[in-house]
Amino acid sequence: MTPPAVPVSLRWSDEAGGRLEILDQTLLPGRLAWIGCRDVDAVVEAIRSLRVRGAPAIGIAGGYGLVVAAGEAIRDRLDPDASRAHVLAQAARLAAARPTAVNLRWAVDRGVAALETLSSTGTAADLQATLLGEARAIHDEDRRLCDAIGRHGAAILPDGDVLTHCNTGALATGGAGTALAAITTAWDQGRRFRVYTDETRPLLQGARLTAWELGQRGIPVTVLVDAAAGHLLASGRVGAVIVGADRITACGDTANKIGTYSLAVLAAAHAVPFFVAAPSSTFDLSIESGTEIPIEERDAAEVLAPLGVRAAPAGATAFNPAFDVTPARLIRGIVTERGVIAPVTRETIVRTLSPA
Ligand code: MRU
């Protein structure tokens, strides 16, 4: 049976000198609209304001962002030295657009490394062709990684309903997703269950995006406020929790959307297995502990005036970390494209991620 079509989060268009097209996720589920980015400012703005979001998807956007930077050098008729300097300066801006998901820096570094294979006399057009090849490779690879993660994840999901957090589907990646791919693959294999998704305060990626993606595929989905997760897990209705990741350290500590840590603690309290799903590009083996992961803090307005509607009195301040860290000891297994890492230890991580 042909698997159902999944939404596309971003694509490259060769029209009019080339542009990165992004499905504007801030408008979903109400409106499906694409924005075209022909300069790096627009790419950085789209990443910062979560028009494109999710660790693998922002990595892919960073890769194409370098192609956009080379396009700027072509338009400004820069010579080879100035073109390379321009792309490198824009690479630093792209990599810093959001600090927590390591996939962004990883993808930008890959593009920059590809440039090192080019002669120093390479023109802006040469740089652009090389960067486009690398960005397309990253994008294509992510599609394949998502499929593998979906297969491995479906195999370890126990029977019963499943709870997830934030959005880890096609919108968050270049393919079918990570944690959500495990769920949709299990469904496509004929298993039947209900998916519970936290609404995911404050920007509602669970309610707006995960519920939309699952609804498109006809998979039953129930949205709960984040604070209802403890009550749901205590009811015994949920067989497993599965979430994505923005950065996983060498010992398995995992940064993911704010609220994930609370969910892991609650899952442990109720003996419900808690899984993380992520590609190898989400691992940062240069750091040991979760305390070393930079946690993005976002604008207070996202909390004080959700979706533009003022909820707190003028003068109130907000604490708005976008991510938290779940310690490895609370994670039953990490699903990667290479298989499931369980138990989660430094040794099992290194063994799974080492080149075959
Ligand atoms: O702030 P967001 O929406 O980019 O946060 C996304 C998440 O936390 C996802 O769980 C994570 O990036 C994995 S996406 C496959």
Tab-separated table of C-alpha atoms and ligand atoms in Angstrom:
chain	number	residue	atom	x	y	z
A	1	MET	CA	0.000	0.000	0.000
A	2	THR	CA	1.340	3.492	-0.847
A	3	PRO	CA	1.950	5.466	2.359
A	4	PRO	CA	-0.119	8.672	2.658
A	5	ALA	CA	1.503	11.912	1.446
A	6	VAL	CA	3.106	13.945	4.233
A	7	PRO	CA	3.229	17.744	4.333
A	8	VAL	CA	6.415	19.425	3.142
A	9	SER	CA	8.035	21.905	5.544
A	10	LEU	CA	10.439	23.591	3.130
A	11	ARG	CA	11.751	23.328	-0.446
A	12	TRP	CA	14.265	24.936	-2.756
A	13	SER	CA	13.014	26.691	-5.888
A	14	ASP	CA	15.384	27.462	-8.772
A	15	GLU	CA	13.062	30.185	-10.076
A	16	ALA	CA	14.329	33.764	-10.408
A	17	GLY	CA	17.890	33.070	-9.264
A	18	GLY	CA	16.802	30.664	-6.541
A	19	ARG	CA	14.955	30.993	-3.259
A	20	LEU	CA	14.176	28.967	-0.161
A	21	GLU	CA	10.443	28.396	0.237
A	22	ILE	CA	9.122	27.773	3.738
A	23	LEU	CA	5.645	26.642	4.776
A	24	ASP	CA	4.820	29.296	7.384
A	25	GLN	CA	4.011	27.197	10.465
A	26	THR	CA	2.958	30.220	12.509
A	27	LEU	CA	-0.220	30.326	10.384
A	28	LEU	CA	-1.162	26.646	10.806
A	29	PRO	CA	-3.623	25.072	11.125
A	30	GLY	CA	-5.751	27.980	9.861
A	31	ARG	CA	-3.842	28.796	6.694
A	32	LEU	CA	-1.381	26.996	4.418
A	33	ALA	CA	0.899	29.721	3.058
A	34	TRP	CA	4.457	29.669	1.720
A	35	ILE	CA	7.024	32.405	2.132
A	36	GLY	CA	9.941	32.837	-0.269
A	37	CYS	CA	13.363	33.754	1.199
A	38	ARG	CA	15.778	35.436	-1.225
A	39	ASP	CA	18.050	36.947	1.436
A	40	VAL	CA	19.638	35.652	4.616
A	41	ASP	CA	17.761	38.185	6.767
A	42	ALA	CA	14.505	36.483	5.723
A	43	VAL	CA	15.882	32.994	6.498
A	44	VAL	CA	17.136	34.084	9.941
A	45	GLU	CA	13.799	35.763	10.679
A	46	ALA	CA	11.873	32.629	9.616
A	47	ILE	CA	13.996	30.435	11.915
A	48	ARG	CA	13.785	32.832	14.885
A	49	SER	CA	10.054	33.355	14.631
A	50	LEU	CA	9.376	29.606	14.170
A	51	ARG	CA	7.936	29.887	10.653
A	52	VAL	CA	10.214	26.893	10.172
A	53	ARG	CA	10.903	24.935	13.339
A	54	GLY	CA	11.878	21.537	14.672
A	55	ALA	CA	15.550	20.580	14.971
A	56	PRO	CA	16.043	18.718	11.654
A	57	ALA	CA	13.981	21.259	9.663
A	58	ILE	CA	15.941	24.253	10.944
A	59	GLY	CA	19.152	22.381	10.085
A	60	ILE	CA	17.933	21.938	6.514
A	61	ALA	CA	16.861	25.611	6.424
A	62	GLY	CA	20.386	26.558	7.573
A	63	GLY	CA	21.874	24.482	4.741
A	64	TYR	CA	19.702	26.223	2.134
A	65	GLY	CA	20.344	29.543	3.928
A	66	LEU	CA	23.968	29.275	2.788
A	67	VAL	CA	22.774	28.887	-0.807
A	68	VAL	CA	20.756	32.074	-0.312
A	69	ALA	CA	23.925	33.782	1.014
A	70	ALA	CA	25.815	32.792	-2.141
A	71	GLY	CA	22.891	34.210	-4.161
A	72	GLU	CA	23.412	37.549	-2.392
A	73	ALA	CA	27.089	37.460	-3.431
A	74	ILE	CA	26.032	36.807	-7.056
A	75	ARG	CA	23.545	39.722	-7.001
A	76	ASP	CA	26.174	42.050	-5.478
A	77	ARG	CA	28.745	40.897	-8.097
A	78	LEU	CA	31.321	40.111	-5.390
A	79	ASP	CA	34.717	38.723	-6.465
A	80	PRO	CA	35.753	35.204	-5.295
A	81	ASP	CA	37.443	36.340	-2.051
A	82	ALA	CA	34.633	38.685	-1.074
A	83	SER	CA	32.006	36.050	-1.978
A	84	ARG	CA	33.598	33.459	0.286
A	85	ALA	CA	33.971	36.005	3.118
A	86	HIS	CA	30.301	36.991	2.700
A	87	VAL	CA	29.068	33.386	2.822
A	88	LEU	CA	31.174	32.658	5.923
A	89	ALA	CA	29.835	35.745	7.718
A	90	GLN	CA	26.262	34.745	6.868
A	91	ALA	CA	27.012	31.163	7.991
A	92	ALA	CA	27.812	32.486	11.469
A	93	ARG	CA	24.518	34.414	11.559
A	94	LEU	CA	22.515	31.395	10.397
A	95	ALA	CA	24.139	29.039	12.921
A	96	ALA	CA	23.323	31.457	15.750
A	97	ALA	CA	19.677	32.020	14.773
A	98	ARG	CA	18.534	29.544	17.462
A	99	PRO	CA	20.941	28.183	20.078
A	100	THR	CA	19.589	24.871	21.360
A	101	ALA	CA	19.037	22.515	18.392
A	102	VAL	CA	22.513	21.363	17.394
A	103	ASN	CA	21.246	20.278	13.952
A	104	LEU	CA	21.354	23.926	12.821
A	105	ARG	CA	25.060	24.371	13.558
A	106	TRP	CA	25.778	20.853	12.251
A	107	ALA	CA	24.158	21.559	8.861
A	108	VAL	CA	25.785	24.986	8.475
A	109	ASP	CA	29.177	23.463	9.360
A	110	ARG	CA	28.611	20.818	6.691
A	111	GLY	CA	28.003	23.489	4.052
A	112	VAL	CA	31.097	25.414	5.135
A	113	ALA	CA	33.184	22.214	5.034
A	114	ALA	CA	31.940	21.549	1.478
A	115	LEU	CA	33.274	24.986	0.452
A	116	GLU	CA	36.724	23.985	1.647
A	117	THR	CA	36.894	21.474	-1.201
A	118	LEU	CA	36.558	24.340	-3.740
A	119	SER	CA	39.518	26.248	-5.152
A	120	SER	CA	39.986	29.774	-3.745
A	121	THR	CA	39.284	31.161	-7.238
A	122	GLY	CA	35.752	29.723	-7.153
A	123	THR	CA	33.172	32.353	-8.147
A	124	ALA	CA	29.977	33.097	-6.206
A	125	ALA	CA	28.139	30.873	-8.714
A	126	ASP	CA	30.580	28.018	-7.989
A	127	LEU	CA	30.018	28.474	-4.254
A	128	GLN	CA	26.275	28.452	-4.795
A	129	ALA	CA	26.345	25.227	-6.847
A	130	THR	CA	28.435	23.441	-4.196
A	131	LEU	CA	26.248	24.687	-1.339
A	132	LEU	CA	23.069	23.674	-3.150
A	133	GLY	CA	24.466	20.166	-3.665
A	134	GLU	CA	25.254	19.896	0.042
A	135	ALA	CA	21.886	21.312	1.184
A	136	ARG	CA	20.028	18.894	-1.098
A	137	ALA	CA	22.123	16.013	0.255
A	138	ILE	CA	21.260	16.980	3.861
A	139	HIS	CA	17.578	17.245	2.913
A	140	ASP	CA	17.520	13.875	1.101
A	141	GLU	CA	19.412	12.176	3.923
A	142	ASP	CA	16.919	13.489	6.464
A	143	ARG	CA	14.063	11.882	4.502
A	144	ARG	CA	15.804	8.515	4.690
A	145	LEU	CA	16.717	8.952	8.382
A	146	CYS	CA	13.091	9.719	9.224
A	147	ASP	CA	11.935	6.514	7.509
A	148	ALA	CA	14.478	4.446	9.454
A	149	ILE	CA	13.564	6.152	12.750
A	150	GLY	CA	9.893	5.475	11.993
A	151	ARG	CA	10.590	1.763	11.486
A	152	HIS	CA	12.756	1.339	14.596
A	153	GLY	CA	10.384	3.463	16.679
A	154	ALA	CA	7.276	1.526	15.607
A	155	ALA	CA	8.996	-1.711	16.602
A	156	ILE	CA	9.600	-0.606	20.201
A	157	LEU	CA	6.267	1.163	20.836
A	158	PRO	CA	4.210	-1.096	23.119
A	159	ASP	CA	0.527	-1.657	22.379
A	160	GLY	CA	-1.847	0.935	23.755
A	161	ASP	CA	-2.380	4.644	23.431
A	162	VAL	CA	0.584	6.952	23.142
A	163	LEU	CA	1.367	10.418	24.470
A	164	THR	CA	3.611	12.897	22.668
A	165	HIS	CA	4.732	16.494	23.110
A	166	CYS	CA	5.374	19.393	20.730
A	167	ASN	CA	5.569	18.541	17.005
A	168	THR	CA	8.028	16.005	15.657
A	169	GLY	CA	6.349	15.164	12.372
A	170	ALA	CA	6.847	16.085	8.736
A	171	LEU	CA	6.605	19.768	9.620
A	172	ALA	CA	9.618	19.476	11.936
A	173	THR	CA	11.859	17.546	9.529
A	174	GLY	CA	12.656	16.982	5.868
A	175	GLY	CA	10.722	13.698	5.829
A	176	ALA	CA	8.081	11.876	7.851
A	177	GLY	CA	9.321	13.025	11.249
A	178	THR	CA	11.013	11.423	14.256
A	179	ALA	CA	8.817	10.552	17.271
A	180	LEU	CA	5.706	11.189	15.177
A	181	ALA	CA	7.099	8.975	12.401
A	182	ALA	CA	7.314	6.114	14.920
A	183	ILE	CA	3.628	6.664	15.678
A	184	THR	CA	2.465	7.037	12.063
A	185	THR	CA	4.567	4.052	10.941
A	186	ALA	CA	2.954	1.877	13.636
A	187	TRP	CA	-0.441	3.091	12.397
A	188	ASP	CA	0.450	2.359	8.759
A	189	GLN	CA	1.468	-1.146	9.833
A	190	GLY	CA	-2.118	-1.703	10.947
A	191	ARG	CA	-1.820	-1.108	14.673
A	192	ARG	CA	-4.669	0.879	16.199
A	193	PHE	CA	-4.471	3.326	19.114
A	194	ARG	CA	-5.219	6.899	20.097
A	195	VAL	CA	-2.552	9.587	20.133
A	196	TYR	CA	-2.617	12.094	22.976
A	197	THR	CA	-0.714	15.293	22.317
A	198	ASP	CA	0.067	17.977	24.871
A	199	GLU	CA	-1.000	21.335	23.495
A	200	THR	CA	2.616	22.430	24.234
A	201	ARG	CA	2.535	25.860	25.795
A	202	PRO	CA	3.193	28.573	24.994
A	203	LEU	CA	3.246	28.294	21.172
A	204	LEU	CA	0.952	25.268	20.882
A	205	GLN	CA	2.991	23.135	18.494
A	206	GLY	CA	1.109	20.062	19.780
A	207	ALA	CA	-2.392	21.503	19.388
A	208	ARG	CA	-1.774	23.420	16.177
A	209	LEU	CA	0.686	21.190	14.314
A	210	THR	CA	0.689	17.614	15.663
A	211	ALA	CA	-3.105	17.470	15.845
A	212	TRP	CA	-3.242	18.867	12.289
A	213	GLU	CA	-0.731	16.366	10.891
A	214	LEU	CA	-2.446	13.398	12.534
A	215	GLY	CA	-5.870	14.669	11.487
A	216	GLN	CA	-4.686	14.867	7.860
A	217	ARG	CA	-3.838	11.153	8.068
A	218	GLY	CA	-7.042	10.124	9.837
A	219	ILE	CA	-5.247	9.058	13.027
A	220	PRO	CA	-7.358	9.698	16.145
A	221	VAL	CA	-5.821	12.498	18.198
A	222	THR	CA	-6.770	14.046	21.519
A	223	VAL	CA	-5.251	17.330	22.661
A	224	LEU	CA	-4.687	17.952	26.362
A	225	VAL	CA	-3.362	20.945	28.252
A	226	ASP	CA	0.203	20.266	29.350
A	227	ALA	CA	-0.882	20.233	32.992
A	228	ALA	CA	-3.268	17.279	32.358
A	229	ALA	CA	-0.436	14.870	31.503
A	230	GLY	CA	-0.020	13.646	35.102
A	231	HIS	CA	-3.705	12.839	35.397
A	232	LEU	CA	-3.659	11.032	32.034
A	233	LEU	CA	-0.588	8.956	32.918
A	234	ALA	CA	-2.056	8.075	36.332
A	235	SER	CA	-5.189	6.750	34.581
A	236	GLY	CA	-3.182	3.894	33.016
A	237	ARG	CA	-4.550	4.673	29.540
A	238	VAL	CA	-1.171	5.413	27.977
A	239	GLY	CA	1.278	2.628	27.022
A	240	ALA	CA	4.236	4.870	26.156
A	241	VAL	CA	5.440	8.436	25.849
A	242	ILE	CA	7.587	9.335	22.829
A	243	VAL	CA	9.107	12.748	22.091
A	244	GLY	CA	11.771	14.291	19.874
A	245	ALA	CA	15.025	16.054	20.771
A	246	ASP	CA	16.949	19.224	20.009
A	247	ARG	CA	20.300	18.127	21.414
A	248	ILE	CA	21.488	14.912	23.059
A	249	THR	CA	24.781	14.887	24.974
A	250	ALA	CA	27.392	12.116	25.127
A	251	CYS	CA	25.751	10.634	28.237
A	252	GLY	CA	22.211	10.823	26.809
A	253	ASP	CA	20.883	13.914	28.585
A	254	THR	CA	18.326	15.324	26.160
A	255	ALA	CA	17.119	18.872	25.501
A	256	ASN	CA	13.638	19.076	24.019
A	257	LYS	CA	10.630	21.391	24.079
A	258	ILE	CA	9.818	22.881	27.475
A	259	GLY	CA	7.598	20.482	29.400
A	260	THR	CA	9.421	17.330	28.248
A	261	TYR	CA	11.309	16.971	31.536
A	262	SER	CA	8.073	17.173	33.562
A	263	LEU	CA	6.586	14.528	31.285
A	264	ALA	CA	9.588	12.211	31.817
A	265	VAL	CA	9.322	12.579	35.608
A	266	LEU	CA	5.594	11.837	35.466
A	267	ALA	CA	6.141	8.844	33.162
A	268	ALA	CA	8.721	7.433	35.615
A	269	ALA	CA	6.338	7.988	38.532
A	270	HIS	CA	3.697	5.914	36.752
A	271	ALA	CA	6.069	3.297	35.268
A	272	VAL	CA	5.210	4.308	31.690
A	273	PRO	CA	8.160	3.867	29.276
A	274	PHE	CA	9.547	7.178	28.019
A	275	PHE	CA	11.275	7.193	24.604
A	276	VAL	CA	13.156	9.851	22.656
A	277	ALA	CA	13.507	9.697	18.848
A	278	ALA	CA	16.170	11.662	16.956
A	279	PRO	CA	18.639	11.346	14.074
A	280	SER	CA	22.384	11.139	14.749
A	281	SER	CA	22.692	14.822	13.721
A	282	THR	CA	20.926	15.720	17.008
A	283	PHE	CA	23.725	14.228	19.132
A	284	ASP	CA	26.414	16.568	20.423
A	285	LEU	CA	29.176	14.292	21.635
A	286	SER	CA	31.409	17.295	22.373
A	287	ILE	CA	29.513	17.845	25.624
A	288	GLU	CA	28.943	15.407	28.433
A	289	SER	CA	26.143	16.764	30.534
A	290	GLY	CA	22.793	18.427	29.879
A	291	THR	CA	23.859	21.395	32.013
A	292	GLU	CA	26.179	22.391	29.131
A	293	ILE	CA	23.327	22.718	26.606
A	294	PRO	CA	22.438	26.360	25.855
A	295	ILE	CA	18.745	26.828	26.550
A	296	GLU	CA	16.961	29.416	24.410
A	297	GLU	CA	14.887	31.936	26.363
A	298	ARG	CA	12.174	33.551	24.287
A	299	ASP	CA	10.161	36.743	24.398
A	300	ALA	CA	7.973	37.264	27.472
A	301	ALA	CA	5.054	38.208	25.201
A	302	GLU	CA	4.670	34.540	24.137
A	303	VAL	CA	3.625	33.754	27.734
A	304	LEU	CA	1.969	37.008	28.811
A	305	ALA	CA	-0.090	37.459	25.632
A	306	PRO	CA	-0.501	33.993	24.052
A	307	LEU	CA	-1.385	34.207	20.351
A	308	GLY	CA	-1.585	37.971	20.796
A	309	VAL	CA	-4.316	37.904	23.491
A	310	ARG	CA	-3.168	39.528	26.756
A	311	ALA	CA	-3.515	37.016	29.614
A	312	ALA	CA	-1.432	38.576	32.399
A	313	PRO	CA	-1.676	42.103	33.816
A	314	ALA	CA	0.589	44.835	32.533
A	315	GLY	CA	3.816	44.857	34.541
A	316	ALA	CA	3.929	41.055	35.026
A	317	THR	CA	7.177	39.444	33.941
A	318	ALA	CA	7.570	35.978	32.385
A	319	PHE	CA	9.992	33.064	32.537
A	320	ASN	CA	9.985	31.584	29.033
A	321	PRO	CA	12.625	28.905	28.423
A	322	ALA	CA	11.884	27.194	25.094
A	323	PHE	CA	13.519	23.897	26.125
A	324	ASP	CA	14.382	21.812	29.165
A	325	VAL	CA	16.743	18.901	29.773
A	326	THR	CA	15.634	15.363	30.577
A	327	PRO	CA	18.365	13.359	32.317
A	328	ALA	CA	19.377	10.126	30.597
A	329	ARG	CA	18.258	8.022	33.588
A	330	LEU	CA	14.604	8.876	32.809
A	331	ILE	CA	14.840	7.736	29.169
A	332	ARG	CA	14.020	4.071	28.412
A	333	GLY	CA	15.500	4.229	24.921
A	334	ILE	CA	16.614	6.645	22.187
A	335	VAL	CA	15.415	5.723	18.706
A	336	THR	CA	17.920	6.672	15.995
A	337	GLU	CA	18.196	5.788	12.318
A	338	ARG	CA	20.733	3.143	13.361
A	339	GLY	CA	18.496	1.420	15.878
A	340	VAL	CA	17.373	1.900	19.464
A	341	ILE	CA	19.907	2.913	22.115
A	342	ALA	CA	18.873	1.138	25.330
A	343	PRO	CA	19.900	1.365	28.073
A	344	VAL	CA	20.958	4.966	27.529
A	345	THR	CA	24.618	5.213	28.571
A	346	ARG	CA	27.758	6.835	27.190
A	347	GLU	CA	28.931	3.389	25.968
A	348	THR	CA	25.718	2.438	24.159
A	349	ILE	CA	25.547	5.871	22.534
A	350	VAL	CA	29.128	5.762	21.264
A	351	ARG	CA	28.698	2.154	20.072
A	352	THR	CA	25.519	2.989	18.132
A	353	LEU	CA	26.846	6.178	16.577
A	354	SER	CA	30.328	4.959	15.646
A	355	PRO	CA	30.797	4.452	11.908
A	356	ALA	CA	30.120	0.803	10.955
B	1	MRU	O1	10.687	25.387	19.336
B	1	MRU	P1	10.467	24.268	18.369
B	1	MRU	O2	9.063	24.139	17.909
B	1	MRU	O3	11.467	24.297	17.230
B	1	MRU	O4	10.808	22.952	19.221
B	1	MRU	C1	10.784	21.717	18.564
B	1	MRU	C2	11.006	20.569	19.467
B	1	MRU	O5	11.265	20.696	20.643
B	1	MRU	C3	10.996	19.205	18.817
B	1	MRU	O6	10.568	18.237	19.724
B	1	MRU	C4	12.424	18.845	18.359
B	1	MRU	O7	12.996	19.893	17.640
B	1	MRU	C5	12.445	17.610	17.537
B	1	MRU	S1	11.663	17.828	15.970
B	1	MRU	C6	11.808	16.364	15.138
